[in-house]
């Protein structure tokens, strides 16, 4: 093990496991080795606890597109929990469009979980619950299944995101907001910073016990649903979602503090993004070896990963231009790809809609940028890769 003199500085441990296949037994052994470096599943979850597995099932898509958490990762986690003596488990999510059960069935996740007796459900509403400790959000419309769970395991996907640059451990918990309330949340928290602070509050409210990121095949470019699959060949595991997402950032040569969920997550006490506050380790033999972020990026990262790396400029004239609506990221319809299905219009959370069909469905929908809040729900939900953000 490489020695680091960190004094009394508190650090969060992130386990990086090289893995270049979704073959079930290989994924299981990789996760077993990784979780053992956090004390093992039995130390994290008690056998009598009611456990919820929270994958990323944003919408129905082909497995090869890397939109959802891979079934092999879900199956390996369920197997490890069964071996730890856990008896009561459920898996579920709240999709942006359609049903989570349909999204899971389309990639075979339901049958994989069935092998371990884990039912997969569509989240149901439980009403609004207060959270007095929230900084940005004082209440949430959380799914009943998430509220009833005694331990949540967040099993996210490594992807880009138009609003937050990347989506990973912190962002994945937004699936615990039920149904149409997810769209409403974008109007309540209409920019990347307020949305990130809300996500930090949500994670601290629900307190997932463990975060696992499926980065064997990730998504770059126009994520989180219309990007391109890219092999990253890693699994990341941690009890700190900010640290985990920050390691993801380092692997794609993105400064972690540029990601709002990292920056605000640390400020609000959810976790750490700064390199000196993260202990990054690899399984080795019966133990582990610690490596630097620089070494991890060199060995496992991709410098040409397609993600927004631009710094947000500041200054009097830039701030004025931003206030007037210039130089902002905007969604655009690619008329050559649009099939006029209307999913983007349905997904828009703005009252009166920020994009509409102005000529029935003879032409693609048109944006009213005076109404658009730049939440990018339209881009996220488009099933035909027909909306880009520039």
Short mmCIF file of C-alpha atoms in Angstrom, two decimals:
data_model
loop_
_atom_site.label_atom_id
_atom_site.label_comp_id
_atom_site.label_asym_id
_atom_site.label_seq_id
_atom_site.Cartn_x
_atom_site.Cartn_y
_atom_site.Cartn_z
CA UNK A 1 0.00 0.00 0.00
CA UNK A 2 1.28 3.43 -0.94
CA UNK A 3 1.72 5.68 2.09
CA UNK A 4 0.03 9.09 2.27
CA UNK A 5 0.64 11.44 5.19
CA UNK A 6 -2.75 13.10 5.63
CA UNK A 7 -2.52 13.85 9.35
CA UNK A 8 -5.97 13.96 10.95
CA UNK A 9 -7.77 15.02 7.76
CA UNK A 10 -11.06 13.15 7.32
CA UNK A 11 -11.24 11.35 3.99
CA UNK A 12 -13.86 9.41 2.09
CA UNK A 13 -12.93 6.05 0.60
CA UNK A 14 -13.75 5.30 -3.03
CA UNK A 15 -13.03 1.84 -4.45
CA UNK A 16 -12.17 1.61 -8.15
CA UNK A 17 -12.48 -1.85 -9.66
CA UNK A 18 -11.26 -2.51 -13.21
CA UNK A 19 -13.89 -4.56 -15.06
CA UNK A 20 -14.22 -4.83 -18.85
CA UNK A 21 -17.19 -7.21 -19.17
CA UNK A 22 -20.78 -7.62 -18.02
CA UNK A 23 -20.38 -11.37 -17.65
CA UNK A 24 -22.33 -12.12 -14.48
CA UNK A 25 -19.74 -14.01 -12.45
CA UNK A 26 -16.98 -11.51 -13.27
CA UNK A 27 -19.14 -8.56 -12.16
CA UNK A 28 -20.14 -10.41 -8.99
CA UNK A 29 -16.52 -11.17 -8.03
CA UNK A 30 -15.48 -7.59 -8.81
CA UNK A 31 -18.21 -6.08 -6.62
CA UNK A 32 -17.59 -8.60 -3.85
CA UNK A 33 -13.90 -7.61 -3.75
CA UNK A 34 -14.72 -3.92 -3.86
CA UNK A 35 -17.41 -3.96 -1.19
CA UNK A 36 -15.13 -5.97 1.10
CA UNK A 37 -12.85 -2.91 1.18
CA UNK A 38 -15.73 -0.97 2.73
CA UNK A 39 -16.23 -3.62 5.39
CA UNK A 40 -18.31 -6.09 3.38
CA UNK A 41 -22.03 -6.18 2.70
CA UNK A 42 -22.80 -7.67 6.11
CA UNK A 43 -21.21 -4.66 7.80
CA UNK A 44 -23.21 -2.23 5.68
CA UNK A 45 -26.66 -3.86 5.75
CA UNK A 46 -28.32 -5.82 8.55
CA UNK A 47 -30.13 -9.05 7.56
CA UNK A 48 -33.41 -7.89 9.08
CA UNK A 49 -33.46 -4.55 7.24
CA UNK A 50 -35.85 -3.78 4.40
CA UNK A 51 -33.60 -2.89 1.45
CA UNK A 52 -34.36 -0.86 -1.67
CA UNK A 53 -32.17 -1.17 -4.77
CA UNK A 54 -32.34 2.08 -6.75
CA UNK A 55 -31.03 1.68 -10.33
CA UNK A 56 -31.09 4.28 -13.10
CA UNK A 57 -34.16 3.43 -15.20
CA UNK A 58 -34.72 6.86 -16.70
CA UNK A 59 -36.64 5.45 -19.66
CA UNK A 60 -36.99 2.47 -21.96
CA UNK A 61 -33.96 2.04 -24.23
CA UNK A 62 -31.81 -0.66 -25.80
CA UNK A 63 -29.22 -2.05 -23.40
CA UNK A 64 -26.42 -1.32 -25.87
CA UNK A 65 -27.10 2.43 -25.60
CA UNK A 66 -25.89 2.57 -21.96
CA UNK A 67 -28.95 4.54 -20.82
CA UNK A 68 -29.78 2.39 -17.78
CA UNK A 69 -27.91 0.50 -15.08
CA UNK A 70 -26.82 -2.86 -16.49
CA UNK A 71 -28.79 -5.90 -15.22
CA UNK A 72 -25.54 -7.77 -14.44
CA UNK A 73 -24.60 -5.12 -11.88
CA UNK A 74 -28.08 -5.26 -10.31
CA UNK A 75 -27.95 -9.04 -10.16
CA UNK A 76 -24.52 -9.06 -8.51
CA UNK A 77 -25.70 -6.63 -5.80
CA UNK A 78 -28.82 -8.71 -5.15
CA UNK A 79 -26.71 -11.88 -4.89
CA UNK A 80 -24.34 -10.26 -2.39
CA UNK A 81 -27.26 -9.10 -0.27
CA UNK A 82 -28.79 -12.59 -0.25
CA UNK A 83 -25.43 -14.05 0.78
CA UNK A 84 -25.32 -11.50 3.61
CA UNK A 85 -28.65 -12.86 4.86
CA UNK A 86 -30.91 -10.02 3.71
CA UNK A 87 -34.42 -11.37 3.24
CA UNK A 88 -36.56 -8.41 2.20
CA UNK A 89 -35.53 -6.55 -0.95
CA UNK A 90 -37.26 -4.44 -3.58
CA UNK A 91 -35.93 -2.68 -6.68
CA UNK A 92 -37.59 0.27 -8.33
CA UNK A 93 -37.51 3.70 -9.88
CA UNK A 94 -39.72 6.50 -11.17
CA UNK A 95 -39.17 7.04 -14.89
CA UNK A 96 -39.24 10.38 -16.64
CA UNK A 97 -41.36 8.80 -19.37
CA UNK A 98 -43.17 5.47 -19.15
CA UNK A 99 -42.93 2.82 -16.46
CA UNK A 100 -39.81 1.61 -14.66
CA UNK A 101 -41.02 -1.96 -14.95
CA UNK A 102 -41.24 -1.60 -18.74
CA UNK A 103 -37.76 -0.04 -18.89
CA UNK A 104 -36.38 -2.88 -16.78
CA UNK A 105 -38.12 -5.56 -18.83
CA UNK A 106 -36.73 -4.13 -22.07
CA UNK A 107 -33.17 -4.88 -20.90
CA UNK A 108 -33.89 -8.09 -18.99
CA UNK A 109 -33.32 -6.59 -15.55
CA UNK A 110 -36.59 -7.97 -14.20
CA UNK A 111 -35.65 -11.58 -15.00
CA UNK A 112 -32.16 -11.17 -13.50
CA UNK A 113 -33.59 -9.83 -10.25
CA UNK A 114 -36.27 -12.55 -10.24
CA UNK A 115 -33.47 -15.12 -9.90
CA UNK A 116 -32.78 -13.67 -6.45
CA UNK A 117 -36.42 -13.14 -5.50
CA UNK A 118 -36.28 -9.36 -5.84
CA UNK A 119 -39.50 -7.76 -7.13
CA UNK A 120 -39.08 -4.74 -9.39
CA UNK A 121 -41.79 -2.10 -9.00
CA UNK A 122 -42.91 1.27 -10.27
CA UNK A 123 -42.64 3.78 -7.46
CA UNK A 124 -45.91 5.01 -5.97
CA UNK A 125 -46.66 8.36 -4.36
CA UNK A 126 -46.68 8.87 -0.60
CA UNK A 127 -47.47 12.58 -0.46
CA UNK A 128 -45.28 15.46 0.59
CA UNK A 129 -42.88 14.96 3.50
CA UNK A 130 -41.12 17.78 5.30
CA UNK A 131 -37.36 18.10 5.75
CA UNK A 132 -36.57 20.90 8.17
CA UNK A 133 -32.81 20.45 7.77
CA UNK A 134 -32.99 21.15 4.05
CA UNK A 135 -31.02 24.13 2.76
CA UNK A 136 -32.65 24.37 -0.67
CA UNK A 137 -35.61 22.04 -0.21
CA UNK A 138 -37.77 21.92 2.90
CA UNK A 139 -40.05 19.17 1.61
CA UNK A 140 -40.11 16.36 -0.95
CA UNK A 141 -42.76 14.31 -2.73
CA UNK A 142 -40.88 11.06 -2.13
CA UNK A 143 -41.98 7.64 -3.38
CA UNK A 144 -43.54 5.39 -0.75
CA UNK A 145 -41.02 2.63 -1.44
CA UNK A 146 -38.10 4.94 -0.66
CA UNK A 147 -39.69 6.16 2.57
CA UNK A 148 -40.45 2.63 3.75
CA UNK A 149 -36.97 1.29 3.02
CA UNK A 150 -34.64 0.94 5.99
CA UNK A 151 -31.57 0.88 3.74
CA UNK A 152 -31.16 2.16 0.19
CA UNK A 153 -28.43 1.07 -2.22
CA UNK A 154 -28.00 3.54 -5.08
CA UNK A 155 -26.82 1.73 -8.24
CA UNK A 156 -26.24 4.50 -10.76
CA UNK A 157 -24.93 4.78 -14.32
CA UNK A 158 -21.87 6.76 -15.46
CA UNK A 159 -23.24 9.35 -17.91
CA UNK A 160 -23.09 12.95 -19.05
CA UNK A 161 -25.91 15.37 -18.30
CA UNK A 162 -26.96 18.59 -20.04
CA UNK A 163 -27.85 20.47 -16.86
CA UNK A 164 -25.28 19.19 -14.33
CA UNK A 165 -22.50 18.16 -16.79
CA UNK A 166 -22.51 14.59 -15.40
CA UNK A 167 -25.07 12.38 -13.74
CA UNK A 168 -24.01 9.74 -11.26
CA UNK A 169 -24.48 8.92 -7.60
CA UNK A 170 -25.96 12.21 -6.36
CA UNK A 171 -28.30 12.78 -9.30
CA UNK A 172 -29.63 9.20 -9.41
CA UNK A 173 -31.60 9.74 -6.20
CA UNK A 174 -33.93 12.11 -8.04
CA UNK A 175 -35.70 8.97 -9.25
CA UNK A 176 -37.09 8.69 -5.71
CA UNK A 177 -39.24 11.76 -6.39
CA UNK A 178 -42.55 10.42 -7.57
CA UNK A 179 -44.09 10.83 -11.00
CA UNK A 180 -45.12 14.27 -12.21
CA UNK A 181 -43.48 15.85 -9.16
CA UNK A 182 -40.13 15.25 -10.89
CA UNK A 183 -41.11 17.67 -13.64
CA UNK A 184 -42.45 20.14 -11.09
CA UNK A 185 -39.09 20.02 -9.30
CA UNK A 186 -37.42 21.53 -12.36
CA UNK A 187 -39.68 24.56 -12.13
CA UNK A 188 -39.04 24.92 -8.39
CA UNK A 189 -35.27 24.59 -8.88
CA UNK A 190 -34.79 25.95 -12.41
CA UNK A 191 -31.00 26.22 -12.66
CA UNK A 192 -28.06 23.88 -12.18
CA UNK A 193 -27.07 25.31 -8.80
CA UNK A 194 -30.48 25.29 -7.10
CA UNK A 195 -31.19 21.85 -8.56
CA UNK A 196 -27.85 20.55 -7.23
CA UNK A 197 -28.54 21.92 -3.75
CA UNK A 198 -31.94 20.23 -3.78
CA UNK A 199 -30.30 16.94 -4.77
CA UNK A 200 -27.87 17.30 -1.89
CA UNK A 201 -30.78 17.81 0.49
CA UNK A 202 -32.56 14.78 -0.98
CA UNK A 203 -29.54 12.52 -0.52
CA UNK A 204 -29.13 13.67 3.08
CA UNK A 205 -32.84 13.12 3.71
CA UNK A 206 -32.92 9.56 2.30
CA UNK A 207 -29.38 8.63 3.42
CA UNK A 208 -28.48 5.79 0.99
CA UNK A 209 -26.25 3.28 2.72
CA UNK A 210 -24.08 2.56 -0.32
CA UNK A 211 -23.43 4.01 -3.79
CA UNK A 212 -22.30 1.86 -6.73
CA UNK A 213 -21.57 3.27 -10.19
CA UNK A 214 -21.80 1.16 -13.34
CA UNK A 215 -19.03 2.54 -15.52
CA UNK A 216 -18.16 -0.60 -17.45
CA UNK A 217 -19.84 1.03 -20.43
CA UNK A 218 -20.59 4.71 -19.83
CA UNK A 219 -22.32 7.40 -21.90
CA UNK A 220 -20.56 10.45 -23.34
CA UNK A 221 -21.80 13.38 -25.41
CA UNK A 222 -25.51 14.20 -25.48
CA UNK A 223 -26.41 12.40 -22.24
CA UNK A 224 -28.17 11.23 -20.18
CA UNK A 225 -30.23 9.35 -22.81
CA UNK A 226 -29.16 10.53 -26.26
CA UNK A 227 -25.38 10.23 -25.95
CA UNK A 228 -23.03 7.56 -27.19
CA UNK A 229 -21.84 4.47 -25.30
CA UNK A 230 -18.14 4.40 -24.46
CA UNK A 231 -16.23 1.66 -22.56
CA UNK A 232 -14.73 2.99 -19.33
CA UNK A 233 -14.19 -0.50 -17.88
CA UNK A 234 -14.62 0.44 -14.21
CA UNK A 235 -16.96 0.01 -11.28
CA UNK A 236 -16.86 2.65 -8.52
CA UNK A 237 -18.09 2.09 -4.96
CA UNK A 238 -18.33 4.43 -1.98
CA UNK A 239 -20.44 5.55 0.94
CA UNK A 240 -19.80 9.14 -0.17
CA UNK A 241 -21.68 10.08 -3.39
CA UNK A 242 -19.78 13.34 -3.92
CA UNK A 243 -16.42 11.59 -3.68
CA UNK A 244 -17.61 8.86 -6.05
CA UNK A 245 -18.86 11.38 -8.64
CA UNK A 246 -15.61 13.33 -8.26
CA UNK A 247 -13.55 10.24 -9.13
CA UNK A 248 -15.76 9.82 -12.20
CA UNK A 249 -14.89 13.41 -13.12
CA UNK A 250 -11.17 12.78 -12.70
CA UNK A 251 -11.38 9.76 -14.99
CA UNK A 252 -12.83 11.91 -17.78
CA UNK A 253 -10.45 14.84 -17.13
CA UNK A 254 -13.26 17.12 -15.89
CA UNK A 255 -12.52 19.37 -12.93
CA UNK A 256 -14.86 18.06 -10.18
CA UNK A 257 -15.70 21.52 -8.84
CA UNK A 258 -17.27 22.42 -12.20
CA UNK A 259 -20.04 19.92 -11.47
CA UNK A 260 -22.73 21.64 -9.35
CA UNK A 261 -23.66 18.47 -7.45
CA UNK A 262 -20.02 18.12 -6.35
CA UNK A 263 -19.46 21.78 -5.49
CA UNK A 264 -22.71 22.25 -3.55
CA UNK A 265 -22.66 18.70 -2.18
CA UNK A 266 -19.42 19.43 -0.32
CA UNK A 267 -20.60 22.85 0.85
CA UNK A 268 -23.78 21.31 2.28
CA UNK A 269 -21.96 18.46 4.02
CA UNK A 270 -22.97 15.59 1.75
CA UNK A 271 -19.40 14.56 0.90
CA UNK A 272 -16.02 15.61 -0.45
CA UNK A 273 -14.86 16.50 -3.96
CA UNK A 274 -11.37 17.76 -3.17
CA UNK A 275 -8.61 15.32 -4.04
CA UNK A 276 -6.93 15.49 -0.62
CA UNK A 277 -10.23 14.46 1.01
CA UNK A 278 -10.60 11.27 -1.04
CA UNK A 279 -8.84 7.94 -0.48
CA UNK A 280 -8.91 6.17 -3.84
CA UNK A 281 -8.05 2.49 -3.67
CA UNK A 282 -7.86 -0.61 -5.87
CA UNK A 283 -8.30 -4.22 -4.72
CA UNK A 284 -4.97 -6.07 -4.75
CA UNK A 285 -4.60 -9.64 -3.54
CA UNK A 286 -6.26 -9.91 -0.13
CA UNK A 287 -5.90 -6.17 0.44
CA UNK A 288 -5.70 -2.96 -1.52
CA UNK A 289 -3.38 -0.35 -2.93
CA UNK A 290 -3.99 3.39 -2.81
CA UNK A 291 -3.40 5.42 -5.97
CA UNK A 292 -3.47 9.10 -6.79
CA UNK A 293 -6.15 10.70 -8.99
CA UNK A 294 -3.48 11.45 -11.57
CA UNK A 295 -2.42 7.81 -11.72
CA UNK A 296 -6.04 6.62 -11.88
CA UNK A 297 -6.78 8.98 -14.77
CA UNK A 298 -3.65 7.83 -16.60
CA UNK A 299 -4.47 4.12 -16.16
CA UNK A 300 -8.25 4.08 -16.41
CA UNK A 301 -9.36 7.45 -17.75
CA UNK A 302 -10.17 8.95 -21.14
CA UNK A 303 -8.96 12.49 -21.81
CA UNK A 304 -11.08 12.71 -24.98
CA UNK A 305 -14.34 11.76 -23.21
CA UNK A 306 -17.05 14.04 -24.64
CA UNK A 307 -18.32 16.23 -21.79
CA UNK A 308 -18.83 19.95 -21.20
CA UNK A 309 -15.55 21.19 -19.68
CA UNK A 310 -16.08 24.91 -20.26
CA UNK A 311 -15.72 27.18 -17.27
CA UNK A 312 -18.56 29.59 -16.61
CA UNK A 313 -17.18 33.06 -17.16
CA UNK A 314 -17.91 35.93 -14.82
CA UNK A 315 -17.65 39.69 -15.01
CA UNK A 316 -19.90 42.66 -15.42
CA UNK A 317 -20.60 42.30 -19.15
CA UNK A 318 -20.84 38.51 -19.06
CA UNK A 319 -23.29 38.65 -16.15
CA UNK A 320 -25.38 41.22 -17.99
CA UNK A 321 -25.40 39.06 -21.12
CA UNK A 322 -26.45 36.06 -19.05
CA UNK A 323 -29.24 38.09 -17.45
CA UNK A 324 -30.49 39.11 -20.91
CA UNK A 325 -30.44 35.49 -22.08
CA UNK A 326 -27.37 35.56 -24.32
CA UNK A 327 -24.63 32.89 -24.22
CA UNK A 328 -26.87 30.43 -22.38
CA UNK A 329 -27.05 26.76 -23.20
CA UNK A 330 -30.25 26.07 -25.13
CA UNK A 331 -31.99 22.96 -26.45
CA UNK A 332 -32.44 22.70 -30.23
CA UNK A 333 -34.54 20.27 -32.27
CA UNK A 334 -32.67 18.39 -34.98
CA UNK A 335 -35.36 18.46 -37.66
CA UNK A 336 -33.68 15.64 -39.56
CA UNK A 337 -34.03 13.26 -36.61
CA UNK A 338 -37.34 14.43 -35.14
CA UNK A 339 -40.25 12.05 -35.77
CA UNK A 340 -42.79 14.40 -34.13
CA UNK A 341 -43.66 11.89 -31.41
CA UNK A 342 -44.39 14.67 -28.88
CA UNK A 343 -42.46 13.18 -25.96
CA UNK A 344 -40.49 16.42 -25.59
CA UNK A 345 -43.68 18.49 -25.40
CA UNK A 346 -45.17 16.14 -22.80
CA UNK A 347 -41.93 16.27 -20.78
CA UNK A 348 -41.74 20.07 -20.59
CA UNK A 349 -42.58 21.05 -16.98
CA UNK A 350 -43.29 24.72 -17.75
CA UNK A 351 -46.87 25.88 -17.44
CA UNK A 352 -48.11 26.67 -20.94
CA UNK A 353 -45.15 24.65 -22.38
CA UNK A 354 -41.90 26.10 -23.66
CA UNK A 355 -42.15 24.09 -26.89
CA UNK A 356 -45.27 23.30 -28.86
CA UNK A 357 -46.49 21.98 -32.19
CA UNK A 358 -47.48 25.10 -34.07
CA UNK A 359 -48.73 23.30 -37.17
CA UNK A 360 -50.27 20.22 -35.65
CA UNK A 361 -47.73 17.46 -36.12
CA UNK A 362 -46.82 18.37 -39.67
CA UNK A 363 -43.64 20.08 -38.44
CA UNK A 364 -41.31 19.49 -35.43
CA UNK A 365 -42.16 21.40 -32.24
CA UNK A 366 -40.86 24.94 -31.81
CA UNK A 367 -39.27 26.51 -28.69
CA UNK A 368 -40.38 29.69 -26.98
CA UNK A 369 -37.07 30.55 -25.30
CA UNK A 370 -38.73 33.26 -23.21
CA UNK A 371 -40.56 30.46 -21.39
CA UNK A 372 -37.74 27.87 -21.47
CA UNK A 373 -36.05 27.39 -18.08
CA UNK A 374 -33.19 25.30 -19.50
CA UNK A 375 -34.01 22.22 -17.43
CA UNK A 376 -33.40 20.06 -20.54
CA UNK A 377 -36.17 17.59 -19.66
CA UNK A 378 -37.05 17.61 -23.37
CA UNK A 379 -33.52 16.62 -24.37
CA UNK A 380 -33.34 13.99 -21.63
CA UNK A 381 -36.61 12.30 -22.57
CA UNK A 382 -36.33 12.40 -26.38
CA UNK A 383 -36.20 8.76 -27.54
CA UNK A 384 -34.77 9.58 -30.98
CA UNK A 385 -31.66 11.68 -30.16
CA UNK A 386 -33.39 14.58 -31.88
CA UNK A 387 -32.64 17.30 -29.31
CA UNK A 388 -29.19 18.72 -28.70
CA UNK A 389 -27.93 21.36 -26.28
CA UNK A 390 -25.63 24.13 -27.50
#
